[in-house]
Short mmCIF file of C-alpha atoms in Angstrom, two decimals:
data_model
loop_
_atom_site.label_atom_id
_atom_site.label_comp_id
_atom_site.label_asym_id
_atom_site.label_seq_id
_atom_site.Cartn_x
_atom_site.Cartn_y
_atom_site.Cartn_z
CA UNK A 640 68.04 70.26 134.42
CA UNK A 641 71.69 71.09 135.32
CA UNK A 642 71.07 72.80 138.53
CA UNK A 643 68.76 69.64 139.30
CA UNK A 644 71.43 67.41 138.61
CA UNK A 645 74.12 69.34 141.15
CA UNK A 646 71.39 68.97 143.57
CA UNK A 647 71.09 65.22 143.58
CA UNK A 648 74.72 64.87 143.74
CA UNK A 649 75.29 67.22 147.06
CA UNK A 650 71.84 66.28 148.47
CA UNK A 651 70.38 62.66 148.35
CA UNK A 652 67.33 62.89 150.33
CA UNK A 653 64.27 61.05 149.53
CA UNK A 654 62.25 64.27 148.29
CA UNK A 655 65.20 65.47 146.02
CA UNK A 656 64.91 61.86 144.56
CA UNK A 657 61.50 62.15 144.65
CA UNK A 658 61.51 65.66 142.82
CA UNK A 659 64.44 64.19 140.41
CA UNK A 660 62.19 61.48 139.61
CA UNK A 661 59.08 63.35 138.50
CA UNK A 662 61.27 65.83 136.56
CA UNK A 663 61.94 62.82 134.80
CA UNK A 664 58.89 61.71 133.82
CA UNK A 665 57.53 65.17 133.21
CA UNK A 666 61.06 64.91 130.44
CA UNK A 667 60.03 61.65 128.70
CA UNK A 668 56.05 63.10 128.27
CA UNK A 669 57.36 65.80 126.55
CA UNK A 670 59.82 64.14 124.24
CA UNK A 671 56.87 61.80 123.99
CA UNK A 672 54.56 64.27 123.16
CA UNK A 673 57.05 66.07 121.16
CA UNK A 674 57.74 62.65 118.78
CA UNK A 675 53.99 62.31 118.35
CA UNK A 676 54.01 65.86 117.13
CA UNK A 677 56.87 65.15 115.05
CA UNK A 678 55.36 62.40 113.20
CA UNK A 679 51.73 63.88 112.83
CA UNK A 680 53.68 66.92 111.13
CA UNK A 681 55.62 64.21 108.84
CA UNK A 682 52.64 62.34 108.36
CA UNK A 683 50.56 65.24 107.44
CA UNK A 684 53.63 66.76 105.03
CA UNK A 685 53.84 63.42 103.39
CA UNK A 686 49.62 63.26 102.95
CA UNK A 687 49.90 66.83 101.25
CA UNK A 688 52.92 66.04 99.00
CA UNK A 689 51.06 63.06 97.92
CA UNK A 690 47.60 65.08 97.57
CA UNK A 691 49.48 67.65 95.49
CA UNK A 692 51.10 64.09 93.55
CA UNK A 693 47.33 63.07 92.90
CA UNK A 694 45.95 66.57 92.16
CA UNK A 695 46.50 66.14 88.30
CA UNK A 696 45.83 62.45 88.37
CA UNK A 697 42.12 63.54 90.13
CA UNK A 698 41.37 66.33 87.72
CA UNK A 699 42.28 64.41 84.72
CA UNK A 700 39.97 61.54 86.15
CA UNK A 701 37.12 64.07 86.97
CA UNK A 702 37.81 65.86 83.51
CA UNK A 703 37.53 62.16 81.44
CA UNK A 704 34.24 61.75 83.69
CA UNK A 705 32.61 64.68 82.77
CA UNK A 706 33.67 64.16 78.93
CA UNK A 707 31.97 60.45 79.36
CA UNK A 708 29.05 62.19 81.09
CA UNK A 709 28.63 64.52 78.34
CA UNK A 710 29.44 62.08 75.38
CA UNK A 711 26.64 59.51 76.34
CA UNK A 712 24.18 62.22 77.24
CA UNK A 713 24.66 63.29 73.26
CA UNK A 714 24.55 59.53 72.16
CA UNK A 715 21.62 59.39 74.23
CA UNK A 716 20.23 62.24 72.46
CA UNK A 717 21.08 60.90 68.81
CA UNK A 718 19.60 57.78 69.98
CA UNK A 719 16.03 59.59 70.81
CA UNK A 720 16.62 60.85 67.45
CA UNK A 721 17.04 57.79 65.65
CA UNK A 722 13.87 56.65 67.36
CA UNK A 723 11.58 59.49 66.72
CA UNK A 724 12.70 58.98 63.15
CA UNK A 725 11.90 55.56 62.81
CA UNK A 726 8.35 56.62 64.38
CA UNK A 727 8.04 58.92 62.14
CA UNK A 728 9.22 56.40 59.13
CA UNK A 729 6.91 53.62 60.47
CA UNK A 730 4.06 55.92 60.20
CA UNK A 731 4.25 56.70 57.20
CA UNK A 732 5.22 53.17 56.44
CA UNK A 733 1.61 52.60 57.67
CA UNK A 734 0.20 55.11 55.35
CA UNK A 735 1.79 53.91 52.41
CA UNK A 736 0.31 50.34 53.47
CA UNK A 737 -2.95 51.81 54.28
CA UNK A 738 -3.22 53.49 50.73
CA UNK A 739 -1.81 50.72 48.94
CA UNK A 740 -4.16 48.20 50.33
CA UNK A 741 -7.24 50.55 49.26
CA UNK A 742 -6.00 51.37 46.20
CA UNK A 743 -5.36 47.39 44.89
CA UNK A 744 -9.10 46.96 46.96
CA UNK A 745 -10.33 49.58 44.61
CA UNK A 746 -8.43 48.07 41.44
CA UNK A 747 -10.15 44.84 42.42
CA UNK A 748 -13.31 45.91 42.32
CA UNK A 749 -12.97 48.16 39.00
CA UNK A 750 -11.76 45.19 37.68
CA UNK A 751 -14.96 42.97 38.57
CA UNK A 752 -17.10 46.35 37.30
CA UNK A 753 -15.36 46.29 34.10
CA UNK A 754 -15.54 42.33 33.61
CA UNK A 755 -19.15 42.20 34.40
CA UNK A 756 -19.71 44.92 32.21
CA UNK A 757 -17.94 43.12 29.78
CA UNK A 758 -19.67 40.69 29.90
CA UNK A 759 -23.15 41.93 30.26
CA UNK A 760 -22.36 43.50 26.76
CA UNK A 761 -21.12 40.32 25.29
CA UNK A 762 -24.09 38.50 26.36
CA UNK A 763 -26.28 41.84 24.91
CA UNK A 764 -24.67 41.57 21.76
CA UNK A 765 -25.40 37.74 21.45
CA UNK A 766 -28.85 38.65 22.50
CA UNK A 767 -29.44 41.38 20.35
CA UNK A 768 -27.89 39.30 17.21
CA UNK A 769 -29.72 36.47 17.54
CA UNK A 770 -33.10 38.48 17.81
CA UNK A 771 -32.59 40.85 14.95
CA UNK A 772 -31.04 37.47 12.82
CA UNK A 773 -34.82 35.41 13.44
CA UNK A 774 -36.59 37.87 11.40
CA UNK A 775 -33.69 38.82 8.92
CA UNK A 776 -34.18 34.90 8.00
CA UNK A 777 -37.27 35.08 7.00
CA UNK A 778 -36.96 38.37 4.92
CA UNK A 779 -34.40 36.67 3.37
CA UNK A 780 -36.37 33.24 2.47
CA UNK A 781 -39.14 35.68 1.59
CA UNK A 782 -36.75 37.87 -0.95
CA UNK A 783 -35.75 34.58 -2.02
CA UNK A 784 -39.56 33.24 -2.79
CA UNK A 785 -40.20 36.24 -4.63
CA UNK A 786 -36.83 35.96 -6.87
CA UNK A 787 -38.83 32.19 -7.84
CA UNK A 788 -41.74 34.17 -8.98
CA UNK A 789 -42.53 36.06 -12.20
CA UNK A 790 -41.19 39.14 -11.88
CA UNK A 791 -40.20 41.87 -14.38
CA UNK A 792 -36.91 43.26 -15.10
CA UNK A 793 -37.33 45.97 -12.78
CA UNK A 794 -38.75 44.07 -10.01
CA UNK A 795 -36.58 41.97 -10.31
CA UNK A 796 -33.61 44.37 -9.78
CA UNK A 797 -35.03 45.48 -6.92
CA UNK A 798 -35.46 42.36 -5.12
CA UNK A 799 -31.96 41.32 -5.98
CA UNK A 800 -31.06 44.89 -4.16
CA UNK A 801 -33.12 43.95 -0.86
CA UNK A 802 -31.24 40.40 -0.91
CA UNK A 803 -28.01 42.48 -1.21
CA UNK A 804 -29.05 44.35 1.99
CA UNK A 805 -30.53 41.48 3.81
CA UNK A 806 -27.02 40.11 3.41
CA UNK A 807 -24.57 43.09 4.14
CA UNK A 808 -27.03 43.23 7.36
CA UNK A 809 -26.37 39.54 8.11
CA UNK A 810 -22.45 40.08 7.13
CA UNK A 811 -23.02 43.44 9.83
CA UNK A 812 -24.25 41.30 12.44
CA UNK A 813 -21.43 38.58 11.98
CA UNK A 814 -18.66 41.74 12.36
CA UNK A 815 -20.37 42.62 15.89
CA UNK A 816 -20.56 39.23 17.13
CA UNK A 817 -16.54 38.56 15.90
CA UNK A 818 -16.15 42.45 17.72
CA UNK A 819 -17.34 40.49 21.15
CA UNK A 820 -15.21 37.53 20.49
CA UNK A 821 -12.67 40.35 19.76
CA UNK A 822 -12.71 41.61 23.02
CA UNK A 823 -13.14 38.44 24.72
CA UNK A 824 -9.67 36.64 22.63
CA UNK A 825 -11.96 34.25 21.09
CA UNK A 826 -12.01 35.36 17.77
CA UNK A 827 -10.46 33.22 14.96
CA UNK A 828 -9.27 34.26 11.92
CA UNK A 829 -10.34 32.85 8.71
CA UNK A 830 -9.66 32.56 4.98
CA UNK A 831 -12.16 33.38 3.16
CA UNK A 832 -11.97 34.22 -1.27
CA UNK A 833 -13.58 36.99 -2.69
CA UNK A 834 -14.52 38.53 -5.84
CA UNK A 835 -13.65 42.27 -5.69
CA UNK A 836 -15.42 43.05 -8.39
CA UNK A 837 -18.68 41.88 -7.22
CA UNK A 838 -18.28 43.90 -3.75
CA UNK A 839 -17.31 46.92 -5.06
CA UNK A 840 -20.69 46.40 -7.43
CA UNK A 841 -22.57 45.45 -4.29
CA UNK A 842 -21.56 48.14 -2.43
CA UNK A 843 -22.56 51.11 -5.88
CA UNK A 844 -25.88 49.28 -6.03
CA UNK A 845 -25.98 50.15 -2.12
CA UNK A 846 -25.74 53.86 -2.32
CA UNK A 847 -25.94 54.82 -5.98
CA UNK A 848 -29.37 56.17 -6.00
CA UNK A 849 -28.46 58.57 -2.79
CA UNK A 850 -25.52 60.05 -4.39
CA UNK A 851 -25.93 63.11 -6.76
CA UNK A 852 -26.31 62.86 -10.07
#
């Protein structure tokens, strides 16, 4: 550039301007070019110091990412969990229903066995009583016609003996009908006087000729 310069000032001829003036701009490209350089170097240094700035900031954002990623694919898990439990609770819930509802169905109709039974022997027992008391009536009006008639001592005894059991079988028939009523909580107590003397004699005369001697 110096020996360009000397030239210019000894010769001033159109080409050496000419010349001078293209060495110019071929100087200002250069610097030009050499600026741009410059600042894409700068720009780039400053773009890597602030990469390696972010590096740590990145990893601990892609580190807390994959901990969330992780943490809600377990919650997600314990959540599939939960819900295959509460199948498996609402099954058996189900079950439980199911059993219940056929055990109370079979309560119900044990119940309605037991009542008609209940009452099938109730209405038996009435039946049975009132047939067996028609003809106990009229042995006892007929033991009572022959206790009006001439009869001997010993005739007489025995008679009094078949009345006795003519009665204890009426008093028999009365305890199975108050047995029904028993059953059925329509029994009623009642007050009736005694003379223990005369049932303990009723009951010897009842089974004294059985026992030994």
């Amino acid at each position: 550039i110096g020996d360009l310069d000397a030239i210019v000032a000894v010769d001033d001829s159109p080409a050496i301007q000419a010349l001078y003036r293209l060495h110019e701009l071929e100087n200002e490209k250069y610097l030009s070019q050499k600026e741009r350089l410059e600042a894409s170097i700068n720009d780039a240094e400053k773009r890597l110091h602030m990469g390696e700035m972010l590096s740590p900031i990145i990893f601990l954002v892609a580190a807390f990412m994959i901990f969330q990623f992780f943490r809600l694919n377990r919650a997600h898990e314990k959540v599939s969990l939960a819900e295959k439990m509460m199948q498996n609770y609402s099954s058996r819930l189900e079950e439980q229903a199911f059993d219940l509802q056929k055990y109370v169905h079979n309560e119900q109709q044990a119940r309605v066995k037991a009542e008609t039974a209940e009452r099938t022997k109730s209405e038996f027992l009435a039946s049975m009583s009132h047939e067996i008391r028609t003809p106990l009536a009229g042995i006892a009006g007929l033991i009572d016609m022959m206790l009006e008639g001439k009869l001997n001592a010993e005739q007489k005894d025995k008679t009094l003996k078949i009345r006795s059991l003519a009665n204890s079988l009426h008093m028999l028939l009365n305890d199975i009908l108050d047995l029904s009523k028993l059953e059925a909580g329509k029994v009623v107590l009642e007050e009736v006087a005694f003379d223990p003397a005369e049932l303990v004699n009723d009951v010897t005369h009842l089974f004294y000729q059985t026992c030994p001697t």
